[in-house]
C-alpha atoms as one frame of an Amber mdcrd trajectory, in Angstrom:
protein
   5.060  17.465 -18.874   3.470  15.979 -15.781   5.246  18.472 -13.528   3.993
  21.280 -15.764   0.467  19.870 -15.705   0.683  19.554 -11.920   1.850  23.139
 -11.434  -0.683  24.662 -13.815  -3.748  22.496 -13.292  -3.693  19.663 -10.753
  -2.476  21.570  -7.717  -5.355  24.010  -8.195  -7.886  21.186  -8.122  -8.920
  19.782  -4.714  -6.746  16.764  -3.940  -9.524  14.174  -3.920 -11.014  15.491
  -7.159  -7.578  15.370  -8.802  -7.237  11.777  -7.629 -10.585  10.811  -9.176
  -9.590  12.460 -12.457  -6.193  10.763 -12.619  -7.569   7.383 -11.597 -10.336
   7.677 -14.184  -7.729   8.120 -16.906  -5.755   5.133 -15.647  -8.876   2.969
 -15.622  -9.721   4.118 -19.148  -6.472   2.596 -20.392  -7.722  -0.873 -19.596
 -10.936  -0.295 -21.576  -8.986   0.120 -24.810  -8.241  -3.338 -26.237  -4.533
  -4.068 -25.983  -3.631  -0.696 -24.432  -2.728  -2.016 -20.994  -0.627  -4.805
 -22.509   1.280  -2.354 -24.706   1.856   0.064 -21.838   3.064  -2.699 -19.580
   5.515  -3.825 -22.260   6.874  -0.279 -22.410   6.693   0.829 -18.769   6.751
  -2.394 -16.779   9.780  -3.832 -14.960  11.637  -5.983 -17.488  15.134  -6.336
 -16.075  15.471  -9.821 -14.547  17.466  -8.363 -11.655  14.256  -6.756 -10.363
  12.309  -9.993 -10.010  11.370 -11.038  -6.496  10.125 -14.334  -5.102   8.255
 -13.778  -1.863   5.076 -14.905  -0.097   4.994 -17.861  -2.487   4.483 -15.402
  -5.361   6.502 -14.105  -8.308   6.817 -10.315  -8.523   8.222  -8.715 -11.719
   9.670  -5.965  -9.537   9.845  -4.988  -5.860   7.968  -1.673  -6.244   4.253
  -1.836  -5.516   1.408   0.622  -5.126   0.279   0.950  -1.519  -3.334   0.630
  -0.427  -5.450   3.764  -0.616  -5.154   4.624  -4.297  -7.485   1.927  -5.646
 -10.026   1.561  -2.871 -12.401  -0.815  -4.662 -10.084  -2.825  -6.947 -11.312
  -1.136 -10.101  -8.031  -0.299 -11.796  -5.429  -2.924 -10.968  -4.551  -3.737
 -14.576  -4.148  -0.102 -15.586  -1.978   0.601 -12.546   0.217  -2.422 -13.243
   0.604  -1.191 -16.822   2.381   1.905 -15.465   5.141  -0.266 -14.030   4.113
  -1.375 -10.552   5.235  -4.897  -9.686   2.120  -5.394  -7.577  -0.952  -3.449
  -6.488  -2.510  -3.437  -3.034  -6.187  -2.482  -3.095  -8.408  -1.204  -0.307
  -8.695  -0.573   2.495 -11.971  -2.487   2.206 -14.378  -3.173   5.042 -16.997
  -5.868   5.516 -19.753  -3.306   5.004 -19.793  -0.475   2.496 -19.259   2.940
   4.066 -18.899   6.521   2.780 -15.880   7.508   4.854 -15.404  10.880   6.493
 -16.981  14.133   5.261 -15.211  16.078   2.502 -12.756  17.729   2.234 -10.614
  14.893   3.555  -7.414  14.951   1.493  -4.872  17.784   1.390  -1.492  18.512
  -0.166   1.474  19.969   1.665   3.452  20.825  -1.466   6.460  22.301   0.337
   6.967  18.854   1.899   5.759  16.857  -1.122   3.397  15.286   1.398  -0.288
  14.479   1.775  -2.672  14.550   4.710  -5.737  12.352   4.458  -8.608  11.454
   6.708 -10.547   9.414   4.163 -11.955   7.030   6.760 -12.001   3.793   4.728
 -14.496   4.987   2.125 -15.285   1.908   0.021 -18.091  -0.178  -1.441 -17.403
  -3.172   0.770 -15.300  -6.307   0.584 -17.831  -8.213  -1.524 -17.819  -5.495
  -4.200 -14.011  -5.457  -4.296 -13.980  -9.245  -4.603 -16.417  -9.085  -7.511
 -14.236  -6.514  -9.283 -11.152  -8.676  -8.791 -13.026 -11.730 -10.014 -13.867
  -9.924 -13.257 -10.245  -8.855 -13.628  -8.980 -12.372 -12.899 -11.143 -13.684
 -15.740  -8.703 -11.981 -18.115  -5.141 -13.192 -18.465  -2.034 -11.266 -17.572
  -3.208  -9.482 -14.431  -0.819  -8.265 -11.731  -0.143  -9.580  -8.250  -2.908
  -8.034  -6.127  -3.050  -7.776  -2.362  -6.202  -6.827  -0.480  -5.983  -4.560
   2.556  -8.853  -5.043   5.031  -9.978  -2.775   7.869 -12.665  -2.508  10.532
 -16.101  -1.218   9.606 -16.592   2.064  11.453 -20.037   1.153  12.828 -18.824
  -2.125  14.316 -18.002  -1.982  18.042 -14.475  -2.856  19.075 -15.542  -6.093
  20.759 -16.811  -7.346  17.364 -13.699  -6.306  15.441 -12.341  -9.841  14.976
 -15.584 -11.077  13.430 -15.765  -8.009  11.191 -12.228  -8.517   9.870 -12.975
 -12.202   9.352 -16.032 -11.353   7.256 -13.867  -9.257   4.930 -11.275 -12.023
   4.756 -13.902 -14.572   3.734 -15.149 -12.269   0.984 -11.738 -11.777  -0.647
  -9.955 -15.055   0.126 -10.509 -16.598  -3.289  -9.290 -13.584  -5.294  -6.497
 -12.050  -3.189  -2.869 -12.989  -3.765  -2.238 -11.847  -0.196  -4.261 -10.155
   2.553  -3.207  -7.319   4.865  -4.860  -6.576   8.214  -4.856  -2.803   8.619
  -4.958  -1.789  12.277  -2.902   1.360  11.796  -4.989   3.989  10.018  -5.494
   7.046  12.242  -8.838   7.853  10.601 -11.127   5.261  12.190 -11.723   5.983
  15.887 -10.095   3.395  18.136  -8.547   1.404  15.286  -4.941   1.917  16.348
  -5.777   0.532  19.789  -6.020  -2.862  18.072  -2.229  -2.785  17.570  -1.746
  -3.764  21.203  -0.638  -7.403  21.080  -3.380  -8.699  23.373  -6.058  -7.064
  21.194  -4.394  -7.852  17.874  -4.098 -11.574  18.583  -7.834 -12.449  18.233
  -8.125 -10.338  15.063  -5.222 -12.065  13.338  -6.339 -15.493  14.531  -9.864
 -14.918  13.220  -8.610 -13.678   9.852  -6.228 -16.622   9.450  -9.033 -19.068
  10.191 -11.397 -17.306   7.785  -8.839 -17.334   4.969  -8.090 -21.021   5.468
 -11.772 -21.977   5.566 -12.636 -19.889   2.507  -9.894 -21.127   0.170  -9.431
 -24.845   0.866  -8.612 -25.704  -2.741  -6.122 -22.929  -3.332  -3.418 -24.212
  -5.667  -0.593 -22.190  -4.132  -1.373 -23.073  -0.539  -2.519 -20.688   2.146
  -3.336 -17.075   1.376  -0.362 -15.083   2.730  -1.333 -12.880   5.670   0.418
  -9.668   6.728  -0.296  -6.884   9.202   0.265  -3.167   8.577   1.523  -1.099
  11.500   1.862   2.592  12.333   5.115   4.546  12.550   3.924   6.109  15.797
   4.259   2.922  17.837   6.767   2.832  20.671   9.734   0.580  20.015   8.537
  -1.931  22.607   5.197  -2.215  20.792   6.974  -2.785  17.470   8.874  -5.626
  19.121   5.668  -7.072  20.565   3.958  -7.119  17.159   6.985  -8.770  15.560
   6.932 -11.434  18.286   3.188 -11.963  17.833   3.543 -12.261  14.052   6.174
 -14.945  14.512   4.145 -16.773  17.135   1.016 -16.855  14.947   2.881 -17.777
  11.777   2.091 -14.604   9.852   3.859 -14.159   6.547   4.943 -10.560   6.954
   4.566  -6.995   8.206   4.097  -3.750   6.286   6.034  -0.872   7.851   4.519
   1.653   7.900   1.186   3.428   7.545   0.773   7.218   7.797   1.737   9.250
  10.875  -0.186  11.616  13.117   3.013  13.558  13.816   3.514  16.999  12.299
   7.132  17.466  13.383   9.758  18.987  11.099   7.486  20.149   8.289   8.540
  22.843   5.815   4.927  23.863   5.230   3.673  26.830   7.211   1.905  26.167
  10.526  -1.188  27.865   9.096  -1.279  25.500   6.116  -0.792  22.467   8.342
  -3.521  23.648  10.701  -5.894  24.270   7.803  -5.468  20.681   6.633  -6.431
  19.462  10.087  -6.389  15.922  11.441  -5.442  12.850   9.479  -2.534  10.695
   8.447   0.552  12.383   7.011   2.390  10.594   4.193   5.424  11.378   2.066
   9.056  12.344   2.746   8.454  13.603   6.343   7.708   9.972   7.220  10.954
   8.592   5.767  13.223   8.454   8.810  10.752   6.911  11.234   9.508   4.329
   8.742  13.087   3.300   8.062  13.787   3.033  11.795  10.731   0.794  12.306
  11.819  -1.391   9.388  15.295  -1.816  10.838  13.885  -2.668  14.244  11.610
  -5.324  12.749  14.521  -6.807  10.845  16.646  -6.932  13.989  13.806  -8.597
  15.887  12.570 -11.088  13.295  15.538 -11.595  10.992  14.452 -13.172   7.743
  11.570 -15.093   9.301   9.052 -12.482   8.133   8.656 -10.796   4.757   9.016
  -7.077   5.450   7.309  -4.622   3.110   8.592  -1.054   3.427   6.313   1.940
   2.930   6.428   5.566   3.995   8.418   8.358   2.362   9.705   6.356  -0.593
  10.168   8.913  -3.362  13.443   8.120  -5.166  15.327   4.986  -6.236  17.782
   5.716  -3.422  14.902   5.635  -0.910  13.732   2.268  -2.206  17.263   0.860
  -2.375  17.913   1.927   1.220  14.810   0.026   2.380  15.828  -3.097   0.483
  19.301  -2.955   2.003  17.741  -2.445   5.455  15.846  -5.715   5.199  12.731
  -5.094   3.125  11.829  -7.638   0.465   9.283  -5.377  -1.222   8.570  -1.650
  -1.146   5.357   0.327  -1.599   4.575   3.933  -2.403   1.577   6.203  -2.834
   2.526   9.835  -2.276   5.665   9.554  -4.406   3.446   8.383  -7.276   1.014
  11.280  -6.775   3.790  13.854  -6.998   5.899  11.949  -9.536   3.246  11.191
 -12.135   2.526   8.283 -14.491   6.156   7.696 -15.530   7.376   7.633 -11.934
   7.180   3.814 -11.520   9.267   3.328 -14.672  11.879   5.780 -13.419  11.954
   4.048 -10.038  12.411   0.617 -11.628  15.213   1.865 -13.864  17.003   3.449
 -10.913  16.606   0.357  -8.763  17.890  -1.935 -11.507  20.971   0.256 -11.918
  21.706   0.093  -8.182  21.187  -3.656  -8.060  23.555  -4.226 -10.953  26.061
  -1.909  -9.304  25.845  -3.947  -6.124  26.496  -7.129  -8.065  23.055  -8.637
  -7.593  22.468 -11.100 -10.412  19.585 -13.280  -9.274  16.066 -12.554  -8.045
  15.771 -12.633  -4.259
């Protein structure tokens, strides 16, 4: 039914408007007393083989929703009710900002891909923290990570302080925090992936998290960094080395790509969409290669979260076998619909049982 609805209605609606409509319906679920709980009982990961222990946290399943869908942490409970084992919100910035001018999100349906140049549109880290605080006041919420980015108006030399301000705002309500230096839609942001420029950002964020959550029951707030698939292999190695040196908890591999190679969509359609980050199946091979390189470099000393082109249970299973502890998706969910997380969990559980996995990792 979702595929029929997509073909007849949703694909004819501008991508960002369709997102607002779908997200509004998901958020409405949580406003109906007991609805989210019932849905989670039906759709959520229930097979014990799916459970994951990582980052000092308990995940009911390894499949999470990547940052970008819930910018301001308004729908985490409804999204978890669809079957996601965790939800990453954001990207949030220290100051509220409108993002780039519309239109800024486009579908490449022949590739089951998206192009976006949203530009970190959000209401600010403090607003996201307030929303999470309200959600935390109710029992049974999901594991929630907060993805933080640089405010567009902040000069590069003040980036570390800007990231730290966001970290302070969310430290008390985030289960983990991700430093996003890999979006292609904020000018100069990807330059911060260079190890010598990334070091002060990560150091400032770690200090801010520690200072802002001294009484945290579970210890330090886990800190990860999200990197681009377009990095050279030597730069991937350098970030892995830096993460180990600074005691980071993990790396998310990867964000969207600026490449347009190998697309099935027509050149005219790709050109019409314009600049921005490409997500979906065209990203699969490079994201997998980056994951494998990180695993070879860091072994099991970092928690690796795989993202990019994950659309089927086989995609997710391949990432787990390549060294990922958790996997994230966004575009696969957009094209797959509300039952997609349930189908992914069922497929993953079947593969895990087939491989003889009996205990949570």
